[in-house]
Tab-separated table of C-alpha atoms in Angstrom:
chain	number	residue	atom	x	y	z
M	1	MET	CA	2.665	-23.700	-9.957
M	2	LYS	CA	2.711	-19.951	-9.258
M	3	TYR	CA	5.688	-19.417	-11.581
M	4	PHE	CA	4.075	-21.527	-14.283
M	5	LEU	CA	0.931	-19.375	-14.141
M	6	CYS	CA	3.017	-16.185	-14.413
M	7	LEU	CA	4.925	-17.541	-17.422
M	8	TYR	CA	1.686	-18.721	-19.002
M	9	CYS	CA	0.114	-15.274	-18.549
M	10	LEU	CA	3.206	-13.544	-19.898
M	11	PHE	CA	3.173	-15.822	-22.944
M	12	ASN	CA	-0.510	-15.080	-23.572
M	13	PHE	CA	0.063	-11.350	-23.193
M	14	LEU	CA	3.146	-11.085	-25.388
M	15	VAL	CA	2.676	-13.799	-27.983
M	16	ALA	CA	-0.654	-15.487	-28.147
M	17	GLY	CA	-2.964	-12.512	-27.545
M	18	LEU	CA	-5.465	-14.927	-26.002
M	19	SER	CA	-7.726	-14.264	-23.057
M	20	GLN	CA	-6.656	-12.168	-20.104
M	21	CYS	CA	-4.863	-13.864	-17.200
M	22	PRO	CA	-7.326	-15.163	-14.591
M	23	ASP	CA	-5.842	-13.076	-11.780
M	24	THR	CA	-5.943	-9.732	-13.623
M	25	LEU	CA	-8.715	-7.152	-13.276
M	26	LYS	CA	-10.379	-5.807	-16.406
M	27	LEU	CA	-10.299	-2.000	-16.171
M	28	TYR	CA	-13.038	0.378	-17.327
M	29	ASN	CA	-12.967	4.196	-17.489
M	30	PHE	CA	-9.435	4.338	-16.058
M	31	PRO	CA	-7.485	7.530	-16.851
M	32	CYS	CA	-4.120	7.607	-18.535
M	33	CYS	CA	-0.878	7.327	-16.605
M	34	ILE	CA	-1.994	5.916	-13.240
M	35	SER	CA	0.913	6.496	-10.882
M	36	GLY	CA	-0.544	5.606	-7.492
M	37	MET	CA	-3.432	3.788	-5.872
M	38	ASP	CA	-4.757	2.882	-2.454
M	39	TRP	CA	-7.507	0.474	-1.405
M	40	SER	CA	-9.914	1.589	1.324
M	41	GLU	CA	-11.374	-1.406	3.109
M	42	SER	CA	-13.932	0.756	4.935
M	43	ASP	CA	-15.186	2.357	1.683
M	44	GLN	CA	-14.663	-0.767	-0.434
M	45	ARG	CA	-13.200	1.555	-3.078
M	46	LEU	CA	-9.931	1.894	-4.940
M	47	TYR	CA	-8.512	5.434	-5.044
M	48	LEU	CA	-6.170	6.324	-7.918
M	49	VAL	CA	-4.070	9.285	-9.032
M	50	SER	CA	-2.515	10.092	-12.377
M	51	ASP	CA	0.667	12.063	-12.832
M	52	VAL	CA	-0.894	14.143	-15.629
M	53	ASN	CA	-3.764	15.825	-13.716
M	54	ASN	CA	-5.022	16.818	-10.276
M	55	PHE	CA	-7.841	14.375	-9.622
M	56	VAL	CA	-8.439	11.466	-7.288
M	57	TYR	CA	-10.297	8.792	-9.223
M	58	VAL	CA	-12.683	6.521	-7.341
M	59	ALA	CA	-13.136	2.977	-8.613
M	60	LYS	CA	-15.269	0.086	-7.497
M	61	VAL	CA	-13.901	-3.431	-7.708
M	62	ASN	CA	-15.930	-6.572	-8.390
M	63	LEU	CA	-13.711	-9.559	-7.634
M	64	ASN	CA	-16.389	-12.071	-8.656
M	65	GLU	CA	-16.268	-10.752	-12.229
M	66	MET	CA	-12.632	-9.502	-11.989
M	67	VAL	CA	-13.683	-5.999	-13.073
M	68	SER	CA	-12.712	-2.554	-11.799
M	69	GLN	CA	-14.449	0.597	-13.002
M	70	VAL	CA	-13.854	4.275	-12.246
M	71	ILE	CA	-17.162	5.681	-11.018
M	72	ASP	CA	-16.232	9.189	-9.849
M	73	SER	CA	-13.442	11.738	-9.583
M	74	ILE	CA	-12.548	14.309	-6.946
M	75	SER	CA	-10.729	17.517	-7.861
M	76	ILE	CA	-7.691	18.341	-5.730
M	77	VAL	CA	-7.609	22.017	-4.755
M	78	ASN	CA	-4.635	24.001	-3.429
M	79	SER	CA	-2.151	21.364	-4.533
M	80	PRO	CA	1.528	22.313	-4.792
M	81	HIS	CA	1.581	21.432	-8.512
M	82	LYS	CA	-0.889	20.945	-11.343
M	83	ILE	CA	0.749	17.680	-12.428
M	84	GLY	CA	3.160	15.164	-10.958
M	85	LEU	CA	1.062	13.115	-8.543
M	86	GLU	CA	2.994	9.949	-7.774
M	87	ALA	CA	1.279	8.294	-4.796
M	88	ILE	CA	-1.864	8.390	-2.677
M	89	ARG	CA	-2.799	7.082	0.766
M	90	LYS	CA	-6.164	7.408	2.481
M	91	LYS	CA	-6.561	7.366	6.246
M	92	GLY	CA	-10.086	8.028	7.478
M	93	ASN	CA	-11.409	10.982	5.483
M	94	THR	CA	-7.940	12.393	4.783
M	95	PHE	CA	-5.870	11.827	1.658
M	96	TYR	CA	-2.076	12.075	1.610
M	97	PHE	CA	-0.351	12.745	-1.722
M	98	ALA	CA	3.217	12.554	-2.928
M	99	TYR	CA	4.192	14.793	-5.849
M	100	GLU	CA	7.284	14.877	-7.978
M	101	LYS	CA	8.338	17.953	-9.918
M	102	ASP	CA	10.935	17.479	-12.646
M	103	GLU	CA	12.953	20.476	-13.732
M	104	ASN	CA	15.407	20.772	-16.588
M	105	THR	CA	17.586	23.887	-16.420
M	106	ASN	CA	20.383	24.311	-18.933
M	107	GLY	CA	20.602	20.559	-19.472
M	108	HIS	CA	20.705	19.736	-15.754
M	109	ARG	CA	17.733	17.674	-14.660
M	110	SER	CA	16.560	17.622	-11.047
M	111	ALA	CA	13.506	16.314	-9.257
M	112	THR	CA	11.857	17.601	-6.106
M	113	ALA	CA	9.393	15.564	-4.043
M	114	PHE	CA	6.510	17.039	-2.037
M	115	ILE	CA	4.099	15.495	0.446
M	116	SER	CA	0.656	17.076	0.736
M	117	LYS	CA	-2.413	16.479	2.894
M	118	GLY	CA	-5.867	16.898	1.423
């Protein structure tokens, strides 16, 4: 049954353009290029990062209506890079971030990863 539902949803998404799958959240006010997220059970909030800016986005989730909406953003100060956030984890009041910095020098591409506490 689970596989049937997935195939049905994929068909609706790609071909039919019908209603959204029943197990998918509708998203409101979400930024472009979400690269990481973490759910905080204690806050009942979803925390998101984008790899194109230095903000933590705060979203509330309503599972009864299957809706998630960004309600606030927090600026990250003293980060190692202005862009490139890839992941976020929240433990207590502390956020942990993973960054990725791509460099292309004379046709040779390299990536460096950084972990930061905020």
